[in-house]
Coordinates of C-alpha atoms in Angstrom, one line a residue:
Chain D
M1 CA -9.4 -31.8 0.6
S2 CA -6.6 -31.1 3.0
G3 CA -6.6 -28.3 5.1
F4 CA -10.4 -28.1 4.6
G5 CA -12.8 -28.1 7.4
P6 CA -15.0 -30.9 8.0
G7 CA -18.3 -30.8 6.5
V8 CA -16.9 -28.7 4.1
D9 CA -17.4 -29.2 -0.2
R10 CA -14.8 -27.4 -1.4
S11 CA -15.7 -29.1 -5.5
A12 CA -19.9 -26.6 -4.8
P13 CA -18.8 -23.4 -2.9
A14 CA -22.0 -22.1 -4.6
A15 CA -24.6 -25.1 -4.5
S16 CA -24.1 -24.5 -0.4
A17 CA -24.7 -21.2 -0.5
G18 CA -28.3 -22.9 -1.3
A19 CA -28.7 -23.0 2.0
F20 CA -30.3 -19.3 2.1
A21 CA -33.3 -19.5 1.0
D22 CA -33.0 -16.6 -2.1
S23 CA -35.4 -14.4 -1.9
R24 CA -33.7 -12.7 -5.5
P25 CA -36.0 -12.0 -7.8
P26 CA -34.6 -14.0 -11.5
A27 CA -31.3 -12.1 -13.1
S28 CA -33.5 -11.5 -16.3
D29 CA -36.2 -9.6 -13.7
R30 CA -33.7 -7.6 -12.4
S31 CA -32.6 -4.1 -13.2
G32 CA -30.1 -1.3 -12.9
V33 CA -27.1 -3.1 -12.8
G34 CA -23.8 -2.8 -14.6
S35 CA -22.9 0.4 -16.4
T36 CA -24.6 1.0 -18.5
G37 CA -27.3 2.5 -16.1
P38 CA -30.7 2.5 -14.8
G39 CA -33.0 0.8 -17.0
S40 CA -30.6 -1.4 -18.6
A41 CA -28.9 -4.9 -17.2
P42 CA -26.8 -6.2 -18.6
A43 CA -25.5 -9.6 -18.0
V44 CA -23.3 -9.8 -15.0
P45 CA -19.9 -11.7 -14.8
S46 CA -19.1 -14.5 -14.0
I47 CA -15.7 -14.4 -12.5
E48 CA -12.5 -17.5 -12.0
F49 CA -9.1 -18.0 -10.7
E50 CA -7.3 -20.7 -11.7
A51 CA -4.0 -22.1 -10.6
V52 CA -3.6 -17.9 -9.3
S53 CA -0.3 -17.4 -7.9
F54 CA 1.7 -13.9 -6.4
A55 CA 4.4 -12.8 -5.2
Y56 CA 5.2 -8.8 -4.5
P57 CA 8.8 -7.7 -5.9
D58 CA 10.1 -8.4 -3.1
G59 CA 9.7 -12.1 -2.8
T60 CA 7.4 -12.5 -0.1
R61 CA 4.3 -14.9 -1.7
A62 CA 0.6 -13.8 -1.1
L63 CA -1.0 -15.9 -2.8
S64 CA -0.6 -19.4 -3.3
Q65 CA -2.2 -21.8 -6.4
I66 CA -6.5 -20.6 -5.8
G67 CA -8.8 -21.5 -7.8
L68 CA -12.0 -20.3 -6.8
R69 CA -15.3 -19.6 -8.9
I70 CA -17.8 -17.1 -8.3
G71 CA -21.0 -16.7 -10.1
S72 CA -23.3 -14.7 -11.2
G73 CA -24.3 -12.9 -9.1
E74 CA -23.1 -13.9 -5.5
S75 CA -22.4 -12.4 -2.3
V76 CA -18.9 -13.7 -0.9
A77 CA -16.4 -12.5 2.3
I78 CA -13.6 -13.0 2.7
V79 CA -12.0 -13.5 5.7
G80 CA -8.8 -14.6 7.0
Q81 CA -5.4 -12.7 9.4
N82 CA -3.8 -10.0 8.2
G83 CA -1.8 -10.9 5.9
S84 CA -3.2 -13.9 4.8
G85 CA -3.5 -12.0 0.7
K86 CA -7.5 -11.3 0.8
S87 CA -6.4 -7.9 -0.5
T88 CA -4.2 -9.2 -2.9
L89 CA -6.5 -11.3 -3.8
V90 CA -9.0 -8.8 -4.9
R91 CA -6.9 -6.7 -6.6
H92 CA -6.7 -9.0 -9.8
L93 CA -10.0 -8.9 -10.0
N94 CA -9.5 -4.8 -11.6
G95 CA -5.9 -6.0 -13.0
L96 CA -4.4 -3.6 -9.9
L97 CA -2.0 -6.9 -9.9
R98 CA -1.0 -9.7 -12.7
P99 CA -1.4 -12.8 -11.1
T100 CA 2.8 -14.2 -11.1
T101 CA 1.1 -17.5 -12.8
G102 CA -2.3 -19.1 -13.4
R103 CA -4.7 -16.4 -14.5
V104 CA -8.1 -14.7 -13.8
L105 CA -11.0 -14.6 -15.8
L106 CA -14.2 -12.8 -16.6
D107 CA -16.6 -14.5 -17.7
G108 CA -14.1 -16.7 -19.4
N109 CA -11.4 -13.5 -20.6
D110 CA -8.4 -13.5 -19.4
V111 CA -8.6 -10.3 -18.1
R112 CA -4.5 -9.6 -18.0
P113 CA -4.4 -7.9 -20.9
I114 CA -7.1 -5.4 -20.4
H115 CA -6.1 -2.2 -19.0
V116 CA -8.0 -1.5 -15.4
A117 CA -9.5 1.4 -16.8
R118 CA -11.6 -0.9 -19.0
L119 CA -12.1 -3.0 -16.6
A120 CA -13.1 -0.6 -13.5
S121 CA -16.4 -0.5 -15.8
S122 CA -16.9 -3.9 -14.4
V123 CA -15.2 -4.4 -10.6
G124 CA -15.8 -1.5 -8.7
L125 CA -13.5 -2.0 -6.3
A126 CA -13.5 0.6 -2.7
F127 CA -10.6 1.0 -0.4
Q128 CA -9.8 0.0 2.6
N129 CA -8.5 4.3 3.2
P130 CA -10.8 6.7 2.1
D131 CA -8.1 9.0 2.4
C132 CA -6.6 7.1 -1.0
Q133 CA -8.9 8.1 -2.6
L134 CA -10.5 11.6 -1.8
F135 CA -9.3 14.5 -3.6
S136 CA -11.8 16.8 -4.8
G137 CA -13.4 19.8 -2.7
R138 CA -16.7 18.7 -3.0
V139 CA -18.8 15.2 -1.9
S140 CA -20.5 15.1 -5.2
T141 CA -18.0 16.3 -7.7
E142 CA -15.4 13.0 -5.8
V143 CA -18.9 10.6 -6.1
A144 CA -18.6 12.2 -9.7
F145 CA -15.9 11.0 -10.7
G146 CA -15.3 7.4 -11.1
P147 CA -18.7 7.5 -13.6
R148 CA -17.4 10.4 -15.1
N149 CA -14.4 8.2 -16.3
L150 CA -16.6 5.9 -17.5
G151 CA -18.3 8.1 -20.1
I152 CA -21.3 9.6 -18.3
H153 CA -22.2 12.8 -18.3
G154 CA -25.3 15.4 -17.9
G155 CA -29.0 14.3 -16.0
E156 CA -27.7 10.3 -15.9
L157 CA -24.2 11.3 -13.8
E158 CA -26.4 13.5 -11.7
E159 CA -28.5 11.0 -10.6
R160 CA -25.9 8.9 -10.4
V161 CA -24.5 10.6 -7.5
R162 CA -27.8 11.4 -5.9
A163 CA -29.1 8.0 -5.5
A164 CA -25.6 6.6 -4.4
L165 CA -25.6 10.2 -1.9
E166 CA -28.7 8.8 -0.6
E167 CA -27.4 5.0 -0.6
V168 CA -25.3 5.8 2.0
G169 CA -26.8 8.9 4.0
L170 CA -24.8 11.6 2.7
D171 CA -27.8 13.5 0.4
A172 CA -27.5 16.2 2.3
E173 CA -23.3 16.7 2.0
A174 CA -23.6 16.9 -1.3
S175 CA -21.5 20.7 -1.2
T176 CA -19.5 19.4 1.4
N177 CA -15.6 19.7 1.1
P178 CA -15.1 15.2 2.1
Y179 CA -12.3 17.0 4.5
D180 CA -14.5 18.4 6.7
L181 CA -16.9 14.7 6.8
G182 CA -15.7 12.8 9.6
Y183 CA -14.1 9.1 9.1
S184 CA -16.7 7.0 8.9
R185 CA -18.7 9.5 6.8
R186 CA -15.9 9.7 4.5
K187 CA -15.7 6.0 4.1
L188 CA -19.4 6.3 3.5
L189 CA -18.0 8.2 0.8
A190 CA -15.4 6.4 -1.1
L191 CA -18.7 3.9 -0.5
A192 CA -20.7 5.7 -2.9
S193 CA -18.2 6.8 -4.9
V194 CA -17.9 3.7 -5.8
L195 CA -21.7 3.0 -5.7
A196 CA -22.2 5.6 -9.1
M197 CA -20.0 3.4 -11.2
R198 CA -22.8 0.6 -11.5
T199 CA -20.6 -2.3 -11.7
P200 CA -22.0 -5.2 -11.9
I201 CA -19.4 -7.1 -9.6
L202 CA -18.6 -4.9 -6.6
A203 CA -15.2 -5.3 -4.1
L204 CA -15.0 -3.6 -1.0
D205 CA -12.3 -3.7 1.3
E206 CA -13.0 -3.9 5.0
P207 CA -16.4 -1.6 4.7
T208 CA -17.3 -1.6 7.9
T209 CA -14.1 -0.5 9.4
G210 CA -14.5 2.7 11.8
Q211 CA -18.6 2.2 11.7
D212 CA -20.5 2.0 14.8
A213 CA -24.0 0.6 14.6
R214 CA -25.9 2.7 12.2
G215 CA -22.8 2.7 9.8
V216 CA -22.5 -0.6 10.3
A217 CA -26.2 -1.0 9.1
R218 CA -25.7 0.8 6.9
V219 CA -23.4 -0.4 5.2
R220 CA -25.5 -3.9 5.4
D221 CA -28.1 -2.6 3.7
V222 CA -26.3 -1.9 0.8
V223 CA -24.6 -4.9 0.2
A224 CA -28.1 -6.7 0.5
R225 CA -29.3 -3.7 -2.5
A226 CA -26.5 -4.7 -5.1
F227 CA -27.2 -8.0 -4.1
G228 CA -31.3 -7.9 -4.0
E229 CA -30.3 -6.1 -7.6
G230 CA -28.0 -9.5 -8.9
R231 CA -24.8 -8.0 -9.0
T232 CA -21.8 -9.9 -7.8
V233 CA -20.6 -8.9 -4.5
I234 CA -17.7 -9.6 -2.5
A235 CA -16.5 -7.8 0.9
I236 CA -12.9 -8.6 3.2
S237 CA -14.2 -8.0 6.6
H238 CA -12.6 -8.6 9.9
D239 CA -16.1 -8.3 11.9
M240 CA -17.8 -11.9 11.9
R241 CA -21.3 -10.4 12.6
F242 CA -21.7 -8.2 10.0
V243 CA -20.3 -11.0 7.7
A244 CA -23.1 -13.9 8.9
E245 CA -25.4 -11.9 8.8
S246 CA -25.5 -10.1 5.1
F247 CA -23.4 -12.5 3.0
R248 CA -24.3 -16.3 1.6
R249 CA -20.5 -17.4 1.1
V250 CA -17.6 -16.9 3.4
V251 CA -14.5 -18.2 1.9
V252 CA -11.5 -18.4 4.5
M253 CA -7.5 -17.6 3.7
R254 CA -4.5 -18.0 5.1
E255 CA -1.0 -17.9 4.1
G256 CA -2.3 -17.3 1.1
C257 CA -4.8 -20.0 0.5
I258 CA -8.4 -20.8 1.0
V259 CA -8.7 -22.8 3.7
L260 CA -12.5 -23.1 3.7
D261 CA -15.1 -22.6 1.9
G262 CA -18.8 -22.5 2.7
A263 CA -22.0 -21.0 3.1
P264 CA -21.7 -18.7 6.8
D265 CA -23.7 -21.9 8.9
V266 CA -20.4 -24.1 7.5
V267 CA -17.9 -21.9 7.3
F268 CA -18.9 -21.0 11.0
G269 CA -20.4 -23.9 12.4
E270 CA -18.8 -25.9 15.4
A271 CA -17.4 -28.4 12.7
A272 CA -14.7 -25.5 10.9
W273 CA -14.0 -23.8 14.1
G274 CA -10.1 -25.3 14.4
E275 CA -10.3 -24.9 11.1
L276 CA -10.7 -20.9 12.0
R277 CA -8.7 -20.8 14.7
A278 CA -5.8 -21.8 13.2
S279 CA -7.2 -18.4 10.8
Y280 CA -7.2 -16.4 14.5
L281 CA -10.2 -16.2 13.4
E282 CA -13.3 -16.2 15.9
P283 CA -16.7 -17.8 14.4
P284 CA -19.7 -15.2 15.6
L285 CA -21.4 -15.0 18.9
P286 CA -24.1 -16.3 18.3
S287 CA -22.7 -19.3 16.2
V288 CA -21.0 -20.7 19.8
A289 CA -23.8 -20.0 21.9
G290 CA -26.3 -22.1 19.7
A291 CA -23.4 -25.2 19.2
R292 CA -22.9 -24.8 24.2
L293 CA -27.3 -24.5 24.1
G294 CA -26.8 -27.4 21.2
L295 CA -29.6 -25.5 18.7
G296 CA -27.8 -25.9 15.9
A297 CA -26.2 -23.9 13.3
T298 CA -27.7 -20.4 14.2
V299 CA -24.7 -17.9 12.7
T300 CA -26.5 -14.6 13.1
E301 CA -28.8 -13.4 16.0
A302 CA -32.0 -13.9 14.5
A303 CA -30.9 -17.3 13.7
F304 CA -30.8 -17.9 17.1
V305 CA -33.6 -16.4 18.3
A306 CA -35.5 -18.3 16.2
A307 CA -33.7 -21.5 17.4
L308 CA -33.9 -20.2 21.3
E309 CA -38.1 -19.8 20.4
R310 CA -38.2 -23.0 18.6
R311 CA -37.1 -24.6 21.4
A312 CA -39.4 -23.0 24.1
G313 CA -42.3 -23.5 21.8
T314 CA -41.3 -27.2 21.4
I315 CA -40.7 -27.6 25.8
S316 CA -43.9 -25.8 26.6
R317 CA -45.6 -28.1 24.4
Chain O
M1 CA 24.7 -33.2 30.5
A2 CA 23.5 -32.0 28.1
S3 CA 25.0 -28.0 28.1
A4 CA 22.1 -25.2 28.6
S5 CA 21.9 -23.1 25.9
P6 CA 22.4 -19.4 26.1
I7 CA 19.0 -17.3 25.8
T8 CA 19.0 -15.8 23.1
A9 CA 17.4 -11.9 22.3
A10 CA 13.6 -14.0 20.9
D11 CA 13.8 -16.4 23.6
A12 CA 14.0 -13.3 25.8
G13 CA 11.5 -11.6 23.3
L14 CA 13.1 -9.1 22.3
P15 CA 12.2 -6.9 19.1
D16 CA 14.7 -6.5 15.8
Y17 CA 15.0 -3.3 16.6
V18 CA 17.2 -3.5 20.0
T19 CA 19.3 -6.7 19.4
R20 CA 19.7 -6.8 15.2
Q21 CA 24.1 -6.9 14.4
P22 CA 24.8 -5.6 10.9
S23 CA 27.7 -7.2 9.4
G24 CA 31.1 -6.5 7.5
F25 CA 32.9 -4.0 8.0
Y26 CA 31.3 -0.8 6.5
R27 CA 27.8 -2.1 7.0
S28 CA 28.7 -3.0 10.6
A29 CA 30.2 0.8 10.6
N30 CA 28.7 3.4 13.2
P31 CA 26.2 5.9 11.4
G32 CA 28.1 8.9 12.3
T33 CA 31.3 6.8 10.6
K34 CA 29.5 6.6 7.9
L35 CA 28.0 10.3 7.7
A36 CA 31.8 11.0 8.2
V37 CA 32.8 9.1 5.0
A38 CA 30.4 10.1 2.7
A39 CA 31.0 13.5 3.7
L40 CA 34.6 13.6 2.1
E41 CA 33.8 11.5 -0.7
V42 CA 31.3 14.2 -1.3
V43 CA 33.5 16.9 -0.5
A44 CA 36.0 15.5 -2.4
A45 CA 34.4 15.1 -5.2
F46 CA 33.7 18.1 -5.9
V47 CA 37.1 19.8 -4.3
L48 CA 40.1 17.1 -5.3
P49 CA 40.2 19.3 -9.7
G50 CA 39.8 17.4 -12.9
W51 CA 38.7 14.0 -13.2
V52 CA 40.7 13.0 -10.3
G53 CA 37.9 13.0 -7.6
P54 CA 34.9 12.4 -9.2
L55 CA 36.8 9.0 -10.7
L56 CA 38.3 8.2 -6.6
V57 CA 35.2 8.6 -5.2
L58 CA 33.0 6.7 -7.5
A59 CA 35.5 3.9 -7.2
V60 CA 35.8 3.8 -2.9
V61 CA 32.0 3.9 -3.1
L62 CA 31.7 1.3 -5.1
A63 CA 34.6 -0.6 -4.0
T64 CA 32.3 -0.1 -0.9
A65 CA 29.0 -1.0 -1.8
A66 CA 30.5 -4.5 -3.7
M67 CA 31.7 -5.2 0.0
A68 CA 28.6 -4.6 1.7
R69 CA 26.8 -6.3 -0.9
R70 CA 24.2 -3.5 -1.9
M71 CA 25.8 -3.0 -5.7
R72 CA 21.9 -3.1 -6.6
G73 CA 20.5 -0.7 -4.6
L74 CA 23.2 1.2 -6.2
A75 CA 22.4 0.6 -9.5
A76 CA 19.1 1.2 -8.6
I77 CA 20.2 4.9 -7.4
A78 CA 22.0 5.3 -10.5
L79 CA 19.1 5.1 -13.0
A80 CA 16.8 7.5 -10.8
T81 CA 19.7 10.6 -11.8
S82 CA 19.6 9.9 -14.8
P83 CA 16.8 12.2 -15.8
I84 CA 19.8 15.0 -14.8
V85 CA 22.0 13.5 -15.8
G86 CA 20.6 13.2 -19.4
S87 CA 20.3 16.9 -19.0
I88 CA 23.6 17.4 -17.7
L89 CA 25.2 15.9 -21.1
V90 CA 22.7 18.0 -23.5
I91 CA 23.0 21.2 -22.1
N92 CA 26.9 21.3 -21.8
L93 CA 27.8 19.5 -24.8
F94 CA 25.3 22.0 -26.5
L95 CA 25.4 25.4 -24.5
L96 CA 29.3 25.5 -22.8
P97 CA 30.1 29.0 -22.8
G98 CA 33.4 29.9 -25.0
A99 CA 33.4 26.6 -26.1
S100 CA 34.9 26.4 -29.8
D101 CA 36.2 23.0 -30.4
P102 CA 32.7 21.4 -32.4
I103 CA 32.6 17.5 -33.3
A104 CA 30.1 18.3 -35.6
R105 CA 28.1 20.8 -36.7
L106 CA 23.9 19.7 -36.6
G107 CA 22.7 23.0 -38.7
P108 CA 22.6 26.0 -36.0
L109 CA 23.6 23.3 -33.1
A110 CA 27.1 22.5 -32.6
P111 CA 28.5 19.8 -29.8
T112 CA 32.0 20.6 -28.4
W113 CA 34.8 18.3 -27.9
S114 CA 35.3 20.5 -24.4
G115 CA 31.4 20.9 -23.1
L116 CA 30.9 16.8 -23.6
S117 CA 35.1 16.6 -21.1
F118 CA 32.4 19.1 -18.7
G119 CA 29.5 17.4 -19.2
L120 CA 30.4 14.0 -18.8
Q121 CA 32.9 15.3 -15.9
T122 CA 29.9 17.1 -14.3
V123 CA 28.1 13.9 -14.1
A124 CA 31.2 12.1 -12.3
R125 CA 30.5 14.4 -9.8
L126 CA 27.0 14.8 -9.5
L127 CA 27.1 10.5 -9.4
A128 CA 30.1 10.7 -7.0
F129 CA 27.6 12.7 -4.9
S130 CA 24.2 11.0 -5.1
L131 CA 25.9 7.5 -5.0
A132 CA 27.9 8.4 -1.7
I133 CA 25.1 9.5 0.5
G134 CA 22.5 6.9 -1.2
L135 CA 24.8 3.4 0.2
V136 CA 24.5 5.1 3.5
Y137 CA 20.8 5.0 3.1
L138 CA 20.6 2.0 1.0
T139 CA 23.3 0.3 5.0
T140 CA 22.2 2.2 8.0
A141 CA 18.1 1.8 9.7
V142 CA 17.1 5.1 10.5
D143 CA 15.9 4.1 14.3
D144 CA 20.3 2.9 13.9
L145 CA 21.1 6.9 12.6
L146 CA 18.1 8.6 14.8
A147 CA 19.8 6.7 18.0
D148 CA 23.0 7.6 16.8
L149 CA 22.5 11.4 16.9
A150 CA 20.4 11.2 20.3
R151 CA 24.0 9.6 22.3
R152 CA 26.0 12.3 20.7
G153 CA 23.6 14.3 22.6
L154 CA 21.7 16.1 19.4
G155 CA 18.2 17.8 20.4
R156 CA 14.9 15.6 20.5
R157 CA 13.1 17.8 18.0
V158 CA 16.1 18.2 16.0
I159 CA 16.2 14.7 15.4
F160 CA 12.7 14.5 14.8
V161 CA 13.1 16.5 11.6
V162 CA 15.6 14.7 10.7
G163 CA 13.7 11.3 11.5
A164 CA 10.7 12.9 9.7
A165 CA 12.5 13.7 6.8
V166 CA 13.9 10.7 6.5
Q167 CA 11.1 8.5 6.5
M168 CA 8.9 10.8 5.4
V169 CA 10.2 9.2 1.5
P170 CA 9.3 5.5 1.6
A171 CA 6.0 6.3 2.7
T172 CA 4.8 9.0 0.4
I173 CA 6.1 6.7 -2.4
E174 CA 4.0 3.6 -0.8
R175 CA 0.8 6.2 0.1
A176 CA 1.2 6.9 -3.5
G177 CA 1.2 4.0 -5.0
E178 CA -2.0 3.0 -2.9
I179 CA -3.2 5.7 -4.5
V180 CA -2.8 5.4 -7.6
D181 CA -4.2 2.1 -7.3
A182 CA -7.8 3.7 -6.2
Q183 CA -7.5 6.3 -8.7
R184 CA -7.3 3.6 -11.5
S185 CA -9.6 1.6 -9.9
R186 CA -12.3 4.2 -10.6
G187 CA -11.7 4.1 -14.0
M188 CA -8.9 6.4 -14.0
D189 CA -6.8 6.1 -16.9
T190 CA -2.4 6.1 -16.6
E191 CA -1.9 3.8 -19.2
G192 CA -3.3 5.3 -21.2
R193 CA -2.7 8.9 -23.8
I194 CA -0.7 11.7 -21.8
W195 CA -2.8 14.0 -22.4
R196 CA -5.6 11.9 -20.3
R197 CA -2.8 10.6 -17.6
A198 CA -2.2 15.0 -17.7
R199 CA -5.5 14.2 -15.9
G200 CA -4.9 12.7 -13.7
V201 CA -2.7 14.9 -11.9
L202 CA -5.1 16.5 -9.6
P203 CA -6.9 13.1 -8.2
L204 CA -3.2 12.0 -6.9
A205 CA -1.7 14.1 -6.2
A206 CA -4.4 16.1 -3.7
P207 CA -4.4 12.4 -1.6
V208 CA -0.4 12.7 -0.6
V209 CA -1.3 16.7 0.0
F210 CA -3.5 16.2 2.5
G211 CA -2.6 12.6 3.9
A212 CA 0.6 14.5 4.5
L213 CA -0.4 17.6 6.4
T214 CA -3.2 15.0 8.0
E215 CA -0.8 13.3 9.0
V216 CA 1.6 15.4 10.8
E217 CA -1.2 15.9 13.0
E218 CA -1.2 13.0 13.6
R219 CA 2.3 12.5 14.3
T220 CA 3.0 15.0 16.6
M221 CA -0.2 14.4 18.7
A222 CA 1.2 11.2 19.5
L223 CA 3.9 12.4 19.8
E224 CA 2.6 14.3 22.9
A225 CA 0.4 11.7 24.4
R226 CA 3.9 9.9 24.6
A227 CA 6.2 12.7 26.4
F228 CA 7.6 13.6 23.7
T229 CA 8.4 17.2 25.2
A230 CA 9.1 15.9 28.4
P231 CA 11.2 17.5 30.8
G232 CA 14.4 15.7 31.3
R233 CA 17.6 13.0 30.0
Q234 CA 15.7 10.2 28.0
T235 CA 17.5 6.8 27.9
L236 CA 18.1 4.6 24.3
L237 CA 17.0 1.6 24.1
R238 CA 19.3 0.4 21.8
V239 CA 22.7 2.4 21.3
P240 CA 24.7 1.6 18.1
A241 CA 27.9 -0.1 18.4
D242 CA 31.1 2.3 17.6
R243 CA 34.1 -0.3 17.4
P244 CA 37.5 0.7 18.1
K245 CA 37.9 0.6 14.2
H246 CA 35.8 2.3 13.5
R247 CA 35.7 5.2 15.1
V248 CA 39.8 5.2 13.5
V249 CA 38.6 5.4 10.1
R250 CA 35.6 8.7 11.6
W251 CA 38.2 10.7 12.7
A252 CA 40.2 9.9 9.7
A253 CA 37.6 11.4 7.4
I254 CA 36.7 14.4 9.0
I255 CA 40.3 15.8 9.5
A256 CA 41.3 14.9 5.7
L257 CA 37.9 16.6 5.3
I258 CA 39.1 19.7 6.9
A259 CA 42.5 19.9 5.4
M260 CA 40.8 19.2 1.7
V261 CA 38.2 22.3 3.0
V262 CA 41.6 24.0 4.3
L263 CA 44.0 23.2 1.2
R264 CA 40.7 24.3 -1.2
A265 CA 40.4 27.8 0.9
T266 CA 44.3 28.7 0.8
G267 CA 44.8 27.9 -2.9
R268 CA 47.3 25.0 -3.1
L269 CA 44.9 22.3 -4.0
V270 CA 43.4 23.4 -7.8

């Protein structure tokens, strides 16, 4: 248990996420998940990192003996200081990087021999910098690129493009040149281009960077919707408020290792602050304020306000 | 009483850019000296007749690289020239004008001994040229080169152009790698059949070009914001060392270079 904050159960991180009430329908009732199109419900694969270590060609060791299991349909945020190995970890999901030692398993199958192009039908990865992927002269063509590579054509392709653009609020910009959009909207476009692939696993690298409050809310809705549909959502973020409000499990990385793993109220709880600070992370403000006022675990503003109201009610009675 | 330890650069909070001092005769040489030596080597490889020029230069460059412990980097540069090396050999082997000493007959094709000899000599010259320049690149920090050019009074606009050009190569390679990863993540096939890979040219090339154009604009504004065009003389944060022994080498190289060009121009070096 070395390196784990007090109160964090490393052996059962997914179970700790149960601190939140799961209001989703049963997996068997969820639809529209996966790359085969709406109406179908392919299984969402589980993800397992088995003692994964990775070193870049220049010798930089980015991951060290990572053991991590992400169950089907979980929502997981990965946080940590710059250079802690977050992006390296996520790039192992779709085979962009292959472990130096250890294995990455999707539903128990080692991804090592599988081409990235094939894994793209299971794992959609939105990069941090949208300008690394935008190339089309029209927003709609850009969004169609991913699903078309997965073999989607005709009416279904059009429907996917329309739905993805609507989801990120760019439906009125379908004919616009992507480079005529501002940075934050280009970022949403890059997100839409991955959403249109309808992969069972959605991985987002810093999705809220450069977004104003409305943009962050939009991204939060995208995450909530994907989670509601039963897809696995994984996001790398430095935005602790977004993490606390949108995810049910938080993994903290430092120097290529996982140092905390649990539900937000545990990872951002007072007992774990030392470990967070050692990772150059600040707990969300409501969590700090709640602890100072003795309100307990209040990682979101809503939880903080509810706790305050409960106390006010108690005092007035 | 314990003697007070000297204050190190790290203690003083100075960045590596200011304090680093390369070690070894060649690596620690002033960038101007390295450029002068490289220029001499390049000219010698092409001006000295027959095999003497290229082989002599290759020997000097390889010995210097071994001294500077840059053999692996140099091997990578040599490998990068292999496509052009291959085409030079093939073209000269089969198509050298006037060659009439066939090695063998391969249907309509006849590789010749003179074609092989001329091709190998050209390849040796090309390698001497590439490795001489490559060694400077492998042993000189770009900011040292730019600081040295500034110290010698080269205009800051010229220095910016030189710096941007030199730094653009690794930056573009890194960016291209990121773009390839992003498109592969969207299902673009870069590992399958060639015709499928060919379809990926536009999705890969467009972000590189657009990104480069955007970067130029942003870089220009960032420079303006930091008084790039302000009048007056600039001070340098770091001045690369220029030791007497390196100055001697530099002037010797420049004199040898001029002598070689003059001898060649007057027909005394054929």
